[in-house]
mmCIF file of C-alpha atoms in Angstrom:
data_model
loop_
_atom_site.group_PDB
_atom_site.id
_atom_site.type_symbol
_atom_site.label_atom_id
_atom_site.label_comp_id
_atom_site.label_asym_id
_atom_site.label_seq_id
_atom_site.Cartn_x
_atom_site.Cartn_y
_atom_site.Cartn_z
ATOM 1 C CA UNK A 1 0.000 0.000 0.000
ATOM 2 C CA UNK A 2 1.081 3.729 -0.722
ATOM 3 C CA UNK A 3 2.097 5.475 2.084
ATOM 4 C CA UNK A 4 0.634 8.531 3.538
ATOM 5 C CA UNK A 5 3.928 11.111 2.505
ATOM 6 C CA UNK A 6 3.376 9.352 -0.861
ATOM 7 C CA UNK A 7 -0.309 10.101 -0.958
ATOM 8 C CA UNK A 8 -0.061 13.408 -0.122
ATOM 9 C CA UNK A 9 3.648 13.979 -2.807
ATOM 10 C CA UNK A 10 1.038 12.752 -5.366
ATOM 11 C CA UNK A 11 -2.079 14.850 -4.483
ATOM 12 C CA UNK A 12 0.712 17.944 -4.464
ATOM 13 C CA UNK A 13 1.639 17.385 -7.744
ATOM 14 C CA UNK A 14 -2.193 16.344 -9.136
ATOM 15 C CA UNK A 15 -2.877 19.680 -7.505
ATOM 16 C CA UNK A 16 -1.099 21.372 -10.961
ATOM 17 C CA UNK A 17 -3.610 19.756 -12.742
ATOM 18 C CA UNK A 18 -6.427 21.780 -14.561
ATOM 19 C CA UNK A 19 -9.468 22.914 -13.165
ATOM 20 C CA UNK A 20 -12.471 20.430 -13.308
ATOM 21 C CA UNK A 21 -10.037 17.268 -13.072
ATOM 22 C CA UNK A 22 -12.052 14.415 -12.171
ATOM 23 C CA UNK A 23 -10.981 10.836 -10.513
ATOM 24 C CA UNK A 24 -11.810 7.935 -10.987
ATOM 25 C CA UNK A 25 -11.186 4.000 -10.506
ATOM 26 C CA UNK A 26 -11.442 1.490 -13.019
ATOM 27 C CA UNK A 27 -12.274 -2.427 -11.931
ATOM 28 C CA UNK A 28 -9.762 -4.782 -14.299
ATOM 29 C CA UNK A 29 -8.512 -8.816 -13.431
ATOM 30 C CA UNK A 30 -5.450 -6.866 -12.647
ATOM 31 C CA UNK A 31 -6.887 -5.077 -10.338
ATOM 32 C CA UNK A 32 -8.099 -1.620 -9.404
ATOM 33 C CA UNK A 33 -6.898 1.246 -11.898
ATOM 34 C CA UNK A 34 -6.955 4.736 -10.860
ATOM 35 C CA UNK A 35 -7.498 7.312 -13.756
ATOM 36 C CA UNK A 36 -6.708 11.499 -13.778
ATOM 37 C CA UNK A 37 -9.682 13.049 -16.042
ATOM 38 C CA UNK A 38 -10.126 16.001 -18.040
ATOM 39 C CA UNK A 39 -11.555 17.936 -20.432
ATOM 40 C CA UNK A 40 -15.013 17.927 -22.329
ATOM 41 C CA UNK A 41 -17.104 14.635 -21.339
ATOM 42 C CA UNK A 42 -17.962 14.262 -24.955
ATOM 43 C CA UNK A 43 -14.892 14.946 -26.949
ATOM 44 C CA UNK A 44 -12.386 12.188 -28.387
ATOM 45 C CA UNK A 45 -10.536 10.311 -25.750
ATOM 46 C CA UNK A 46 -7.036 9.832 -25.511
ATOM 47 C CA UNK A 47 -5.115 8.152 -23.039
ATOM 48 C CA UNK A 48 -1.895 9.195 -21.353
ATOM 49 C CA UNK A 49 0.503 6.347 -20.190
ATOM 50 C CA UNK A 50 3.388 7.705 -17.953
ATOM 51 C CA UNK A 51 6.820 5.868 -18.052
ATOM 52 C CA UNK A 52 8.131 3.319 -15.648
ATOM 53 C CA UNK A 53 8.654 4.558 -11.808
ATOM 54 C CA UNK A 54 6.763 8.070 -12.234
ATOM 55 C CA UNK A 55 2.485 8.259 -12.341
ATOM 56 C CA UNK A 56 -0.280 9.849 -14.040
ATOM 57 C CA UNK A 57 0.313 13.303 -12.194
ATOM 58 C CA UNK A 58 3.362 14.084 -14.592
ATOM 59 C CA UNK A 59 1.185 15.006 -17.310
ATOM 60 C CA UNK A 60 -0.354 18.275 -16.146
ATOM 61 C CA UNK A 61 0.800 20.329 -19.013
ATOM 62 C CA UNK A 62 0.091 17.541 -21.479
ATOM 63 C CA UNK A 63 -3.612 17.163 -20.057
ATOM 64 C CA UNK A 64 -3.875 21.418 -19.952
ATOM 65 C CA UNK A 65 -3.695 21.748 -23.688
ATOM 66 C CA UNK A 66 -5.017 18.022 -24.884
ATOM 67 C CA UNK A 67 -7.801 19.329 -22.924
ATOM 68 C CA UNK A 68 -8.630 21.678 -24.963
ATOM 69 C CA UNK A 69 -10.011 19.450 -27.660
ATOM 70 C CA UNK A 70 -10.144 16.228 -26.107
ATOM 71 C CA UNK A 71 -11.198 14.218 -23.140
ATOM 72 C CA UNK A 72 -7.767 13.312 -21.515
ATOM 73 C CA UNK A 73 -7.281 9.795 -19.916
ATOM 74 C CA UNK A 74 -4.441 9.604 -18.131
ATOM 75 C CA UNK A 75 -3.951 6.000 -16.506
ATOM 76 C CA UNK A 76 -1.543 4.961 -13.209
ATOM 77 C CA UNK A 77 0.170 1.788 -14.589
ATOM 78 C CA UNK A 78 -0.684 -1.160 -12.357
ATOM 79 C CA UNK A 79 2.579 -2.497 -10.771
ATOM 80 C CA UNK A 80 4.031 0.948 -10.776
ATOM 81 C CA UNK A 81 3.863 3.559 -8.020
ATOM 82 C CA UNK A 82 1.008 5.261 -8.050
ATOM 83 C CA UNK A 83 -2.739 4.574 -6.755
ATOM 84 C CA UNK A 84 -3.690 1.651 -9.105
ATOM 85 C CA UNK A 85 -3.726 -1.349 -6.146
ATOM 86 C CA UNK A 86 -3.245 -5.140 -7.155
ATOM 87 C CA UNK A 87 -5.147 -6.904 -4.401
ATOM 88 C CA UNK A 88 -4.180 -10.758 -3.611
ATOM 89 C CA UNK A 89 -6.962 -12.221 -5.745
ATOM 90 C CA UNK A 90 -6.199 -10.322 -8.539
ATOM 91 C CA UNK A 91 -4.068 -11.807 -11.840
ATOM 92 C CA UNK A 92 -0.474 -10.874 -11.712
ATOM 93 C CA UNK A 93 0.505 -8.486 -14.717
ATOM 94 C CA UNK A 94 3.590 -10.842 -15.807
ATOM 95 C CA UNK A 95 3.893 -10.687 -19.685
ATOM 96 C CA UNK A 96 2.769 -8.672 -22.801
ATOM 97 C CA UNK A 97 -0.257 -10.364 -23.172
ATOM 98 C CA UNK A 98 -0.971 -9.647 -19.388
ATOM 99 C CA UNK A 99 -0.495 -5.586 -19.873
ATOM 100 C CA UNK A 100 -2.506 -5.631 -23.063
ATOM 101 C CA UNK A 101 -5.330 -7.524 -21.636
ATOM 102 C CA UNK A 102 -4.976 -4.938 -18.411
ATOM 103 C CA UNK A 103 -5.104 -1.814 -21.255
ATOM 104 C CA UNK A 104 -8.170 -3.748 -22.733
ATOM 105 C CA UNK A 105 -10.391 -3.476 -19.804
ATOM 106 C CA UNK A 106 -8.997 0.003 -18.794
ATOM 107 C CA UNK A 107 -10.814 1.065 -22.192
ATOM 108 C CA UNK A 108 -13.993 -1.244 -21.469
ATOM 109 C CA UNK A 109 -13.927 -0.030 -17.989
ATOM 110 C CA UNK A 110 -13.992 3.548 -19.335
ATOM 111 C CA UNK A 111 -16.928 2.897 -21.939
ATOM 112 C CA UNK A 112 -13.927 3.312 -25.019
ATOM 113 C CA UNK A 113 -14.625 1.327 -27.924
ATOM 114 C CA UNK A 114 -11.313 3.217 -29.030
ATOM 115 C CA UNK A 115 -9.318 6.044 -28.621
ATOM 116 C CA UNK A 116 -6.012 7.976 -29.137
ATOM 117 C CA UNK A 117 -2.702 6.948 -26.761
ATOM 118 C CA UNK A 118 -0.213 9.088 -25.712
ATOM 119 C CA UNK A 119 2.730 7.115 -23.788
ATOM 120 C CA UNK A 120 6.193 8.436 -22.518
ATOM 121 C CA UNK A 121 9.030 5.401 -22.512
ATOM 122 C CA UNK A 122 8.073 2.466 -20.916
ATOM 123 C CA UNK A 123 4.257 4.446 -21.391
ATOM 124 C CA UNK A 124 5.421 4.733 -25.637
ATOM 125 C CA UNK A 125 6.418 0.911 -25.594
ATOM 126 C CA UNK A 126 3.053 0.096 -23.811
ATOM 127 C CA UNK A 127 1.137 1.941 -26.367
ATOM 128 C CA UNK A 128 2.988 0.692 -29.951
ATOM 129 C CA UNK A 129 2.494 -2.991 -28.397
ATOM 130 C CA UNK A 130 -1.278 -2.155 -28.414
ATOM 131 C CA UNK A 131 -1.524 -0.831 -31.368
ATOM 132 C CA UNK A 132 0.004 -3.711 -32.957
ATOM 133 C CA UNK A 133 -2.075 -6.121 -31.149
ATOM 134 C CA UNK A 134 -5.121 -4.323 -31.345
ATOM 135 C CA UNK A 135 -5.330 -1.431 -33.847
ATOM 136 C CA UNK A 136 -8.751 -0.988 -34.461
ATOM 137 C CA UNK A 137 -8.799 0.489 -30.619
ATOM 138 C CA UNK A 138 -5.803 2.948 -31.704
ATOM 139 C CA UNK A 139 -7.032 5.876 -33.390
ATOM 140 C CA UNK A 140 -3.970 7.824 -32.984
ATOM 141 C CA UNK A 141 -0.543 7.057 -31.851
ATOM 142 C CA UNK A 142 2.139 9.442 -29.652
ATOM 143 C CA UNK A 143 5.475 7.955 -28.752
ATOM 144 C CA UNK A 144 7.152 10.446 -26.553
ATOM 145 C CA UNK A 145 11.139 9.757 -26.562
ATOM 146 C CA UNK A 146 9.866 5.971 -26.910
ATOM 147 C CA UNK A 147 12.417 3.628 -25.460
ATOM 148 C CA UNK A 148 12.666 -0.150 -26.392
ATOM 149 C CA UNK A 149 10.145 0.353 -29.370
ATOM 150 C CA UNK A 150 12.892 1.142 -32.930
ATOM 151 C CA UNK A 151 16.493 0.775 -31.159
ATOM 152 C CA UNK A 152 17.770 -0.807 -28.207
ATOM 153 C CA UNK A 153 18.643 0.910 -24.986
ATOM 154 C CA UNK A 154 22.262 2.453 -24.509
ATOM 155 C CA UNK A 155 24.897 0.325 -22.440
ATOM 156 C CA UNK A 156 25.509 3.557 -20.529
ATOM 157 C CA UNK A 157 22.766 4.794 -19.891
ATOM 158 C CA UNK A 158 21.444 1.056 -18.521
ATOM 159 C CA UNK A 159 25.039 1.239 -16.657
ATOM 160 C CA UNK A 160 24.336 4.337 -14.915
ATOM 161 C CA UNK A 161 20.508 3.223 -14.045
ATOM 162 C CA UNK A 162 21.969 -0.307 -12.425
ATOM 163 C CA UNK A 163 22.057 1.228 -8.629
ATOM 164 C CA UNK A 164 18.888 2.464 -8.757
ATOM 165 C CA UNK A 165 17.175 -0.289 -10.360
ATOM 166 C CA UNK A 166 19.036 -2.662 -7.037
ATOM 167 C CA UNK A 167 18.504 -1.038 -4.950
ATOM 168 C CA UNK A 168 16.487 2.377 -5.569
ATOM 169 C CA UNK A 169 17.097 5.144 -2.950
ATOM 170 C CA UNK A 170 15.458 8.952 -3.195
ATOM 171 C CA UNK A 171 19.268 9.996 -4.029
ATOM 172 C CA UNK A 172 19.914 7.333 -6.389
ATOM 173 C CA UNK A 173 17.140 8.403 -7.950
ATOM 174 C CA UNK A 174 17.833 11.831 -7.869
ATOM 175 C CA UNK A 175 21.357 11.565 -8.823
ATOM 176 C CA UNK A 176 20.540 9.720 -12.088
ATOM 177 C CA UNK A 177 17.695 12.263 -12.994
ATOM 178 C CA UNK A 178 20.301 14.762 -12.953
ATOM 179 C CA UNK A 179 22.909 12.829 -14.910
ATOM 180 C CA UNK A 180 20.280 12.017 -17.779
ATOM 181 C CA UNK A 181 18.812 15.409 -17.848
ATOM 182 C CA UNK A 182 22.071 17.650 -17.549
ATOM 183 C CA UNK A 183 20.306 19.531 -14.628
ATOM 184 C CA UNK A 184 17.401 20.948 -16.255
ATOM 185 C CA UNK A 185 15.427 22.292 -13.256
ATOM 186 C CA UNK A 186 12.573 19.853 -12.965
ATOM 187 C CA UNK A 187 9.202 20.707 -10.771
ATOM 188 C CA UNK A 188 9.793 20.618 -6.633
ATOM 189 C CA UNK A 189 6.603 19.082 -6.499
ATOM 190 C CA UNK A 190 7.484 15.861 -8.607
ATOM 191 C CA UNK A 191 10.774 15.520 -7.408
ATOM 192 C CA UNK A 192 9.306 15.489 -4.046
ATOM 193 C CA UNK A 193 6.524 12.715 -5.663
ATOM 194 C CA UNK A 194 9.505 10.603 -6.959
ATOM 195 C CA UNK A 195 11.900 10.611 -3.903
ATOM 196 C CA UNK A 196 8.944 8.615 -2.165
ATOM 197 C CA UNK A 197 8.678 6.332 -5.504
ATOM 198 C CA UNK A 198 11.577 4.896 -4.083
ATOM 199 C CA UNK A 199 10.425 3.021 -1.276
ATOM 200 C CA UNK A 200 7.039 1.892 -2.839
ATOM 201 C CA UNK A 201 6.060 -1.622 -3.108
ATOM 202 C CA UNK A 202 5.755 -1.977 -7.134
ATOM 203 C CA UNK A 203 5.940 -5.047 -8.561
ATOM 204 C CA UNK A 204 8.529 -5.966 -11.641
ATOM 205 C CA UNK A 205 7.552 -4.598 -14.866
ATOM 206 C CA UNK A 206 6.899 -6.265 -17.735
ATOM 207 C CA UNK A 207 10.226 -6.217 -20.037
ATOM 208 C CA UNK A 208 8.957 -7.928 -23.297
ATOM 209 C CA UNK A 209 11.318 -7.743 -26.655
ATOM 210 C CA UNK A 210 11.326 -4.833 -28.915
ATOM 211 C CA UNK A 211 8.588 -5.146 -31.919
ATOM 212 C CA UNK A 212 10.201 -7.154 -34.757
ATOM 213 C CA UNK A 213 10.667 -5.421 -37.713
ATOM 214 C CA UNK A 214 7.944 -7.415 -39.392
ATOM 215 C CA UNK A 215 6.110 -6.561 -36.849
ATOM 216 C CA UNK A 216 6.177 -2.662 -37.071
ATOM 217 C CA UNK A 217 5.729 -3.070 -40.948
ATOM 218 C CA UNK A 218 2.361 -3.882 -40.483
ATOM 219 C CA UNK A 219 1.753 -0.524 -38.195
ATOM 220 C CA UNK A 220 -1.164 1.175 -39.861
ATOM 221 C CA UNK A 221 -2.323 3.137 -36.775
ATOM 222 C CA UNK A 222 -0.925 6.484 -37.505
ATOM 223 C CA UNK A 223 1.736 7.704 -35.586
ATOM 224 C CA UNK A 224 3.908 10.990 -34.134
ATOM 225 C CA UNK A 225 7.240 9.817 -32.922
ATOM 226 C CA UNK A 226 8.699 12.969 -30.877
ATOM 227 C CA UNK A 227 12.352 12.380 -30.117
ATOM 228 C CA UNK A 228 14.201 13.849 -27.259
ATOM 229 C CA UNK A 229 17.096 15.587 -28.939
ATOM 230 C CA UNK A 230 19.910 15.040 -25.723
ATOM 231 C CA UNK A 231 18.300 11.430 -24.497
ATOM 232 C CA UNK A 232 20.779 9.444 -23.045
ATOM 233 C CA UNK A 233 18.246 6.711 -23.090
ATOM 234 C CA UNK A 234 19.462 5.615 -26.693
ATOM 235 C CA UNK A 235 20.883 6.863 -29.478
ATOM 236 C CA UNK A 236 18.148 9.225 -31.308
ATOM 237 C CA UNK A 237 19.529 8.853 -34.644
ATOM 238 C CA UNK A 238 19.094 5.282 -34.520
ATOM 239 C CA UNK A 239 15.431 5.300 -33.629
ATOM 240 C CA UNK A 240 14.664 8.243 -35.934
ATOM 241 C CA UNK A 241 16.453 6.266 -38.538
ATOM 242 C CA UNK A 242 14.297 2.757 -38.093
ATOM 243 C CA UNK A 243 10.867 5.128 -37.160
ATOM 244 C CA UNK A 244 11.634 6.646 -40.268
ATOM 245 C CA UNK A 245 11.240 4.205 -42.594
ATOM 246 C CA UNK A 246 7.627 3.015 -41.591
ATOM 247 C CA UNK A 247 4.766 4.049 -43.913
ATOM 248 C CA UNK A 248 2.629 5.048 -41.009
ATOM 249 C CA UNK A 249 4.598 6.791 -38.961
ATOM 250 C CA UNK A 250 5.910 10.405 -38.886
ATOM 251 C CA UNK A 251 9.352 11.861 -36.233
ATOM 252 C CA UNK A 252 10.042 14.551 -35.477
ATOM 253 C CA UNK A 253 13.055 15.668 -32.721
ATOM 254 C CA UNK A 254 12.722 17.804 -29.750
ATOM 255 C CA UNK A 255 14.917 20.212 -30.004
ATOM 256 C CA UNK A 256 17.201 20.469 -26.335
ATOM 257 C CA UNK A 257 14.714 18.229 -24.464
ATOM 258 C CA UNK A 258 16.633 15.056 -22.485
ATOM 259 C CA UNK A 259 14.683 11.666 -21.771
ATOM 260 C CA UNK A 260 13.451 11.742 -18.098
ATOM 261 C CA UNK A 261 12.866 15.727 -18.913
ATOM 262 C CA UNK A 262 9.512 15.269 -20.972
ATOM 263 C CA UNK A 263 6.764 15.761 -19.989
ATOM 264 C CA UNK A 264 7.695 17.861 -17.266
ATOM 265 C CA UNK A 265 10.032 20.262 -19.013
ATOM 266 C CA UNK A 266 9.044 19.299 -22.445
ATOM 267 C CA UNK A 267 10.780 22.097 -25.758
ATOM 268 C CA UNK A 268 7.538 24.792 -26.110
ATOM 269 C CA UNK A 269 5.403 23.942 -28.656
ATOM 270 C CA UNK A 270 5.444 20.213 -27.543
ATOM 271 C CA UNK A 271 2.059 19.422 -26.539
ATOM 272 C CA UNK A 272 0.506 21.880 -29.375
ATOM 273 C CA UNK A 273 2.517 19.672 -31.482
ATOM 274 C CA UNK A 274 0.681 16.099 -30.210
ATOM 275 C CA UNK A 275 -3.129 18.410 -30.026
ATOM 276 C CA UNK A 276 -2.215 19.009 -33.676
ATOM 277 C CA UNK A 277 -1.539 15.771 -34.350
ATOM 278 C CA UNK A 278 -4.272 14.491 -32.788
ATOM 279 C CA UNK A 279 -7.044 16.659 -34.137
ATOM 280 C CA UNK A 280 -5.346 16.425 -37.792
ATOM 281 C CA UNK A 281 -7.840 15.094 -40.019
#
């Protein structure tokens, strides 16, 4: 269970969040999935998936202009820190299949027959394995910095992660936030949310195999690749290269922005960018 400093971190940080933000909590197998609402009840949906170790609260900004235009999902991961809660009779999330067949219900359990996804990371890789698997419930697709999806990971970066993925610690944490993102000034607020990620109870996540090449050929869902320009997560050219050459899919690079920057601290113009996207007809 989340503790009460983490509670209250996460309710600072959800305080950002746009007037008229609604919660609520989805029943899946997997177990009970908390969701950050927003925006018009009757507009398109879309549904933000945050990246491994942070929560829904990151996308404030994201959810401030998407809302514009949209209704804005945005989904704690189950597993991950946040307040989705596996209780012991639910089904462990332990492979692909598992976290698409969680993602499934999320939509059934918010009366989706479809809708746009917006995922950061581990949130991107999430997202292009659904819309693979199940692409008539994709309308849209936006990989932010996505990492495991066109390229593999870099050895350094991975090297540099190793400590905290041991044993985590708020100043492991904090120290490799500030190696990946050069010390771009991130919000007190979330730094204060992720120091108490640390010590939460979240179970492994799923690490499945990057999408085969075969596999990403047949990607008809389309899709905005937006590529942090200074990620030390991988090399950028490499995915823009491979992104690049699928029919369905368009890339375009952040200019400045690091990895574990975005959304928080995300180039200007970047969420106009994915409401233009998104709304493009």
């Amino acid at each position: 269970m989340a503790t009460d400093a983490f509670l209250a971190a996460y309710d600072a940080v959800l305080a950002q969040w746009p007037e008229g933000t609604g919660q609520s909590t989805v029943p899946t197998p997997y177990g009970s999935t908390h969701v950050n609402s927003h925006g018009p009840r009757n507009a398109p949906p879309v549904v933000l998936l945050h990246g491994g170790g942070a929560t829904s609260t990151v996308w404030y900004a994201t959810a401030a202009e998407l809302g514009r235009t949209h209704r804005v999902h945005a989904v704690d991961t189950i597993g991950d820190p946040g307040r989705s809660v596996a209780g012991p009779g639910d089904r462990p999330v332990r492979t692909v299949a598992d976290l698409m067949a969680w993602l499934d219900a999320v939509l059934d359990g918010l009366g989706l027959d479809s809708a746009a996804v917006c995922g950061h990371s581990y949130g991107a890789w999430t997202g292009l394995h659904y819309a693979l698997r199940s692409p008539r419930r994709v309308t849209r697709l936006v990989l932010l910095d996505p990492t495991n999806c066109f390229a593999g990971f870099s050895p350094r970066y991975l090297l540099r992660a190793l400590p905290m993925l041991l044993r985590p610690t708020p100043a492991r944490n904090r120290l490799f936030l500030e190696w990946e993102t050069r010390g771009v000034p991130l919000d007190p607020a979330w730094l204060r949310l992720d120091a108490h990620t640390a010590g939460f109870p979240a179970a492994r996540p799923v690490n499945g195999p990057r999408p085969s090449a075969d596999a990403l050929r047949t990607l008809d869902v389309p899709t905005l690749v937006l590529l942090a320009e200074r990620s030390r997560a991988h090399d950028v050219r490499k995915v823009a290269a491979a992104a690049r050459d699928l029919p369905a899919v368009r890339t375009e690079i952040l200019p400045g922005a690091t990895h574990h920057a975005l959304p928080l601290a995300s180039p200007p113009g970047t969420d106009r960018r994915i409401a233009d996207f998104l709304t493009r007809s």
